[in-house]
Amino acid sequence: MDVRQMKIKAAELALSYVENGMRLGIGTGSTAEEFVRLLAEKVADGFKVQGVPTSERTARLCLELGVPLMSLDELPELDLTVDGADELDRHLTLIKGGGGALLREKIVAAASSRVIVIADETKLVETLGAYPLPIEINGFGGVATRISIEKAAAKLGLSGTIGLRMSGDDLFMTDGGHYILDASFGRIPDAVALSQALHAIPGVVEHGLFIGMASLAVVAGSDGARVIEPVA
């Protein structure tokens, strides 16, 4: 089973948690897109959902495949969000934002009664941080913000390259008009402390640590998909 097949298996199992008539947050990324494709097949057969996309990219795919969408202002309280992750640990603390939609993903997740994470087994780690942590920043004072992040990280014993994300020759820009710094810390032993330190920096709009938001994870490997609940 290759990685894409694993993602499809995870998406299939996650879809079994979606009930007819649900207000559904729809995530961003390659695994979430497999979920959208499967959801669209059910919608075509008469299944009813009201979807809220976490990015313009997801919105385009949903509209292309016929998944009905509304804005979060129209549906400010959601029953369930299904989204991917770049890394997750046994507590279901996540690193998200590889696709550049972390701010909207976090807003949608916070508006949801439940959040299901879908991923292939390569994303499951003992300690977060091998995947660079995305940090969304305001364009004004970006260098000062980066320096503040470096200082805050150093106080927590973290170091590594922190660089602006590029899209070809241009700076990557989020749907909200912000930039992203990718912080290659290598290992994040205390995600809560890092989260608090980053939120205290004025130029930081949001970061890709999702703590205490996931209700369960559906993780697929070569032997199929399994459900993981957070370890207390």
Short mmCIF file of C-alpha atoms in Angstrom, two decimals:
data_model
loop_
_atom_site.label_atom_id
_atom_site.label_comp_id
_atom_site.label_asym_id
_atom_site.label_seq_id
_atom_site.Cartn_x
_atom_site.Cartn_y
_atom_site.Cartn_z
CA MET A 1 0.00 0.00 0.00
CA ASP A 2 1.56 3.31 -1.06
CA VAL A 3 1.17 6.58 0.84
CA ARG A 4 -1.76 7.80 -1.25
CA GLN A 5 -3.63 4.54 -0.65
CA MET A 6 -3.01 4.99 3.08
CA LYS A 7 -4.48 8.49 2.90
CA ILE A 8 -7.55 7.13 1.13
CA LYS A 9 -7.99 4.44 3.80
CA ALA A 10 -7.80 7.07 6.55
CA ALA A 11 -10.31 9.27 4.69
CA GLU A 12 -12.71 6.35 4.24
CA LEU A 13 -12.77 5.56 7.95
CA ALA A 14 -13.13 9.24 8.89
CA LEU A 15 -16.08 9.54 6.52
CA SER A 16 -17.93 6.93 8.58
CA TYR A 17 -18.13 9.52 11.39
CA VAL A 18 -19.93 12.04 9.17
CA GLU A 19 -23.69 11.91 9.60
CA ASN A 20 -26.37 13.05 7.21
CA GLY A 21 -27.19 16.73 7.67
CA MET A 22 -23.99 17.62 9.53
CA ARG A 23 -22.37 21.06 9.59
CA LEU A 24 -18.90 20.01 8.53
CA GLY A 25 -15.53 21.74 8.62
CA ILE A 26 -13.44 20.53 5.69
CA GLY A 27 -9.67 20.59 6.00
CA THR A 28 -6.77 21.41 3.73
CA GLY A 29 -3.97 19.25 2.35
CA SER A 30 -3.46 16.06 0.38
CA THR A 31 -5.17 13.74 2.87
CA ALA A 32 -8.09 16.13 3.32
CA GLU A 33 -8.49 16.23 -0.45
CA GLU A 34 -8.94 12.45 -0.53
CA PHE A 35 -11.66 12.94 2.07
CA VAL A 36 -13.34 15.59 -0.11
CA ARG A 37 -13.37 13.25 -3.10
CA LEU A 38 -15.02 10.48 -1.08
CA LEU A 39 -17.48 12.91 0.49
CA ALA A 40 -18.42 14.22 -2.96
CA GLU A 41 -19.36 10.69 -4.05
CA LYS A 42 -21.78 10.41 -1.13
CA VAL A 43 -23.19 13.88 -1.81
CA ALA A 44 -23.82 12.87 -5.42
CA ASP A 45 -25.88 9.95 -4.06
CA GLY A 46 -28.06 12.27 -1.96
CA PHE A 47 -26.05 12.63 1.27
CA LYS A 48 -26.63 16.05 2.86
CA VAL A 49 -23.90 18.16 4.44
CA GLN A 50 -23.16 21.85 4.84
CA GLY A 51 -19.45 22.32 4.42
CA VAL A 52 -17.16 25.10 5.65
CA PRO A 53 -13.76 25.00 3.90
CA THR A 54 -10.53 25.87 5.69
CA SER A 55 -8.86 27.34 2.60
CA GLU A 56 -9.54 28.70 -0.86
CA ARG A 57 -7.84 25.60 -2.24
CA THR A 58 -10.30 23.33 -0.46
CA ALA A 59 -13.21 25.54 -1.48
CA ARG A 60 -12.25 25.24 -5.15
CA LEU A 61 -12.09 21.44 -4.94
CA CYS A 62 -15.43 21.21 -3.12
CA LEU A 63 -17.16 23.43 -5.66
CA GLU A 64 -15.61 21.48 -8.52
CA LEU A 65 -16.90 18.19 -7.08
CA GLY A 66 -20.30 19.45 -5.98
CA VAL A 67 -19.88 19.57 -2.20
CA PRO A 68 -22.17 22.37 -0.91
CA LEU A 69 -20.37 25.13 0.97
CA MET A 70 -21.20 27.95 3.32
CA SER A 71 -19.04 30.48 5.14
CA LEU A 72 -18.14 30.20 8.81
CA ASP A 73 -20.13 33.39 9.41
CA GLU A 74 -23.19 31.62 8.02
CA LEU A 75 -22.43 28.47 10.05
CA PRO A 76 -20.48 29.67 13.10
CA GLU A 77 -21.00 26.44 15.05
CA LEU A 78 -19.97 23.16 13.43
CA ASP A 79 -20.69 19.56 14.36
CA LEU A 80 -17.41 18.12 13.11
CA THR A 81 -14.22 19.06 11.32
CA VAL A 82 -12.12 16.53 9.42
CA ASP A 83 -8.60 17.68 8.65
CA GLY A 84 -5.09 16.36 8.11
CA ALA A 85 -1.88 16.97 10.04
CA ASP A 86 1.80 17.26 9.24
CA GLU A 87 2.72 15.58 12.54
CA LEU A 88 0.81 14.17 15.50
CA ASP A 89 1.88 12.60 18.76
CA ARG A 90 0.16 10.17 21.14
CA HIS A 91 -1.56 13.07 22.92
CA LEU A 92 -2.96 14.17 19.53
CA THR A 93 -1.02 17.39 19.70
CA LEU A 94 -0.50 18.39 16.10
CA ILE A 95 1.73 20.36 13.81
CA LYS A 96 -0.34 21.76 10.97
CA GLY A 97 0.15 24.41 8.33
CA GLY A 98 2.26 22.69 5.71
CA GLY A 99 -0.38 23.73 3.20
CA GLY A 100 -0.36 27.30 4.49
CA ALA A 101 -3.90 27.32 5.91
CA LEU A 102 -3.15 27.00 9.63
CA LEU A 103 -5.00 30.14 10.76
CA ARG A 104 -8.27 29.24 9.06
CA GLU A 105 -7.83 25.59 10.05
CA LYS A 106 -7.50 26.56 13.70
CA ILE A 107 -10.48 28.95 13.57
CA VAL A 108 -12.68 26.25 12.00
CA ALA A 109 -11.45 23.60 14.45
CA ALA A 110 -12.21 25.88 17.40
CA ALA A 111 -15.76 26.35 16.08
CA SER A 112 -16.34 22.59 15.94
CA SER A 113 -17.78 20.26 18.55
CA ARG A 114 -15.36 17.53 17.42
CA VAL A 115 -12.21 17.38 15.32
CA ILE A 116 -11.04 14.22 13.58
CA VAL A 117 -7.50 14.14 12.27
CA ILE A 118 -6.72 11.95 9.27
CA ALA A 119 -3.17 10.96 8.41
CA ASP A 120 -0.92 8.20 7.17
CA GLU A 121 1.36 6.49 9.67
CA THR A 122 4.43 8.48 8.57
CA LYS A 123 2.92 11.50 10.38
CA LEU A 124 2.76 9.77 13.78
CA VAL A 125 5.76 10.69 15.95
CA GLU A 126 6.94 10.29 19.53
CA THR A 127 7.92 13.97 19.86
CA LEU A 128 6.84 16.81 17.57
CA GLY A 129 9.31 18.94 15.70
CA ALA A 130 10.96 16.97 12.92
CA TYR A 131 8.48 18.72 10.62
CA PRO A 132 9.20 22.48 10.56
CA LEU A 133 6.67 24.43 12.63
CA PRO A 134 4.75 26.96 10.51
CA ILE A 135 4.31 30.35 12.18
CA GLU A 136 2.01 32.82 10.45
CA ILE A 137 3.18 36.41 10.82
CA ASN A 138 2.08 39.90 9.89
CA GLY A 139 3.99 41.41 6.99
CA PHE A 140 4.86 44.52 8.98
CA GLY A 141 8.05 44.12 10.99
CA GLY A 142 8.74 40.61 9.82
CA VAL A 143 12.44 40.67 10.65
CA ALA A 144 11.76 41.95 14.18
CA THR A 145 9.14 39.24 14.63
CA ARG A 146 11.57 36.54 13.51
CA ILE A 147 14.21 37.78 15.95
CA SER A 148 11.63 37.74 18.76
CA ILE A 149 10.72 34.16 17.85
CA GLU A 150 14.38 33.12 17.89
CA LYS A 151 14.84 34.67 21.34
CA ALA A 152 11.68 33.06 22.72
CA ALA A 153 12.70 29.68 21.30
CA ALA A 154 16.21 29.98 22.77
CA LYS A 155 14.74 30.49 26.25
CA LEU A 156 13.03 27.12 25.82
CA GLY A 157 16.24 25.47 24.64
CA LEU A 158 15.13 25.41 21.00
CA SER A 159 17.28 26.35 18.04
CA GLY A 160 17.34 25.83 14.30
CA THR A 161 16.73 27.66 11.07
CA ILE A 162 13.70 29.95 10.90
CA GLY A 163 13.03 31.07 7.34
CA LEU A 164 10.31 32.70 5.31
CA ARG A 165 8.34 30.28 3.17
CA MET A 166 8.69 30.85 -0.55
CA SER A 167 6.44 30.05 -3.49
CA GLY A 168 8.79 29.89 -6.43
CA ASP A 169 10.65 33.19 -6.48
CA ASP A 170 8.02 34.98 -4.41
CA LEU A 171 7.17 35.00 -0.73
CA PHE A 172 4.34 32.60 0.07
CA MET A 173 1.21 34.45 1.14
CA THR A 174 -1.66 32.90 3.06
CA ASP A 175 -5.34 33.30 2.19
CA GLY A 176 -5.43 35.95 4.93
CA GLY A 177 -2.60 37.96 3.38
CA HIS A 178 0.09 36.97 5.87
CA TYR A 179 3.52 35.36 5.57
CA ILE A 180 4.76 32.10 7.06
CA LEU A 181 7.99 31.40 8.90
CA ASP A 182 8.97 27.73 8.99
CA ALA A 183 10.89 26.94 12.18
CA SER A 184 13.09 23.85 12.02
CA PHE A 185 13.45 23.15 15.74
CA GLY A 186 13.99 19.41 15.27
CA ARG A 187 12.32 18.54 18.58
CA ILE A 188 9.63 20.31 20.64
CA PRO A 189 9.49 18.72 24.11
CA ASP A 190 7.02 21.28 25.55
CA ALA A 191 4.46 22.34 22.97
CA VAL A 192 2.35 24.25 25.52
CA ALA A 193 5.26 26.45 26.60
CA LEU A 194 6.22 27.16 23.00
CA SER A 195 2.62 27.98 22.11
CA GLN A 196 2.37 30.47 24.95
CA ALA A 197 5.70 32.08 24.05
CA LEU A 198 4.72 32.51 20.39
CA HIS A 199 1.31 33.95 21.21
CA ALA A 200 3.03 36.59 23.35
CA ILE A 201 4.86 38.00 20.31
CA PRO A 202 2.80 40.81 18.71
CA GLY A 203 3.80 40.04 15.12
CA VAL A 204 2.74 36.40 15.35
CA VAL A 205 -0.75 35.95 13.94
CA GLU A 206 -0.97 32.21 14.74
CA HIS A 207 1.19 29.11 14.85
CA GLY A 208 0.78 25.53 13.70
CA LEU A 209 0.71 23.83 17.10
CA PHE A 210 -2.82 22.45 17.65
CA ILE A 211 -3.06 21.50 21.32
CA GLY A 212 -6.08 19.77 22.84
CA MET A 213 -8.20 20.27 19.73
CA ALA A 214 -8.33 16.80 18.19
CA SER A 215 -10.98 14.40 19.49
CA LEU A 216 -9.46 11.41 17.75
CA ALA A 217 -7.16 10.53 14.88
CA VAL A 218 -7.59 8.07 12.05
CA VAL A 219 -4.16 6.82 11.06
CA ALA A 220 -3.61 4.49 8.13
CA GLY A 221 -0.69 2.13 7.61
CA SER A 222 0.13 -0.79 5.35
CA ASP A 223 -2.31 -2.98 7.29
CA GLY A 224 -5.23 -0.53 7.09
CA ALA A 225 -6.62 2.33 9.17
CA ARG A 226 -7.01 2.52 12.94
CA VAL A 227 -8.50 5.00 15.39
CA ILE A 228 -6.25 6.63 17.98
CA GLU A 229 -7.65 8.49 20.96
CA PRO A 230 -5.52 11.00 22.88
CA VAL A 231 -3.43 9.72 25.78
CA ALA A 232 -4.14 11.72 28.92
#
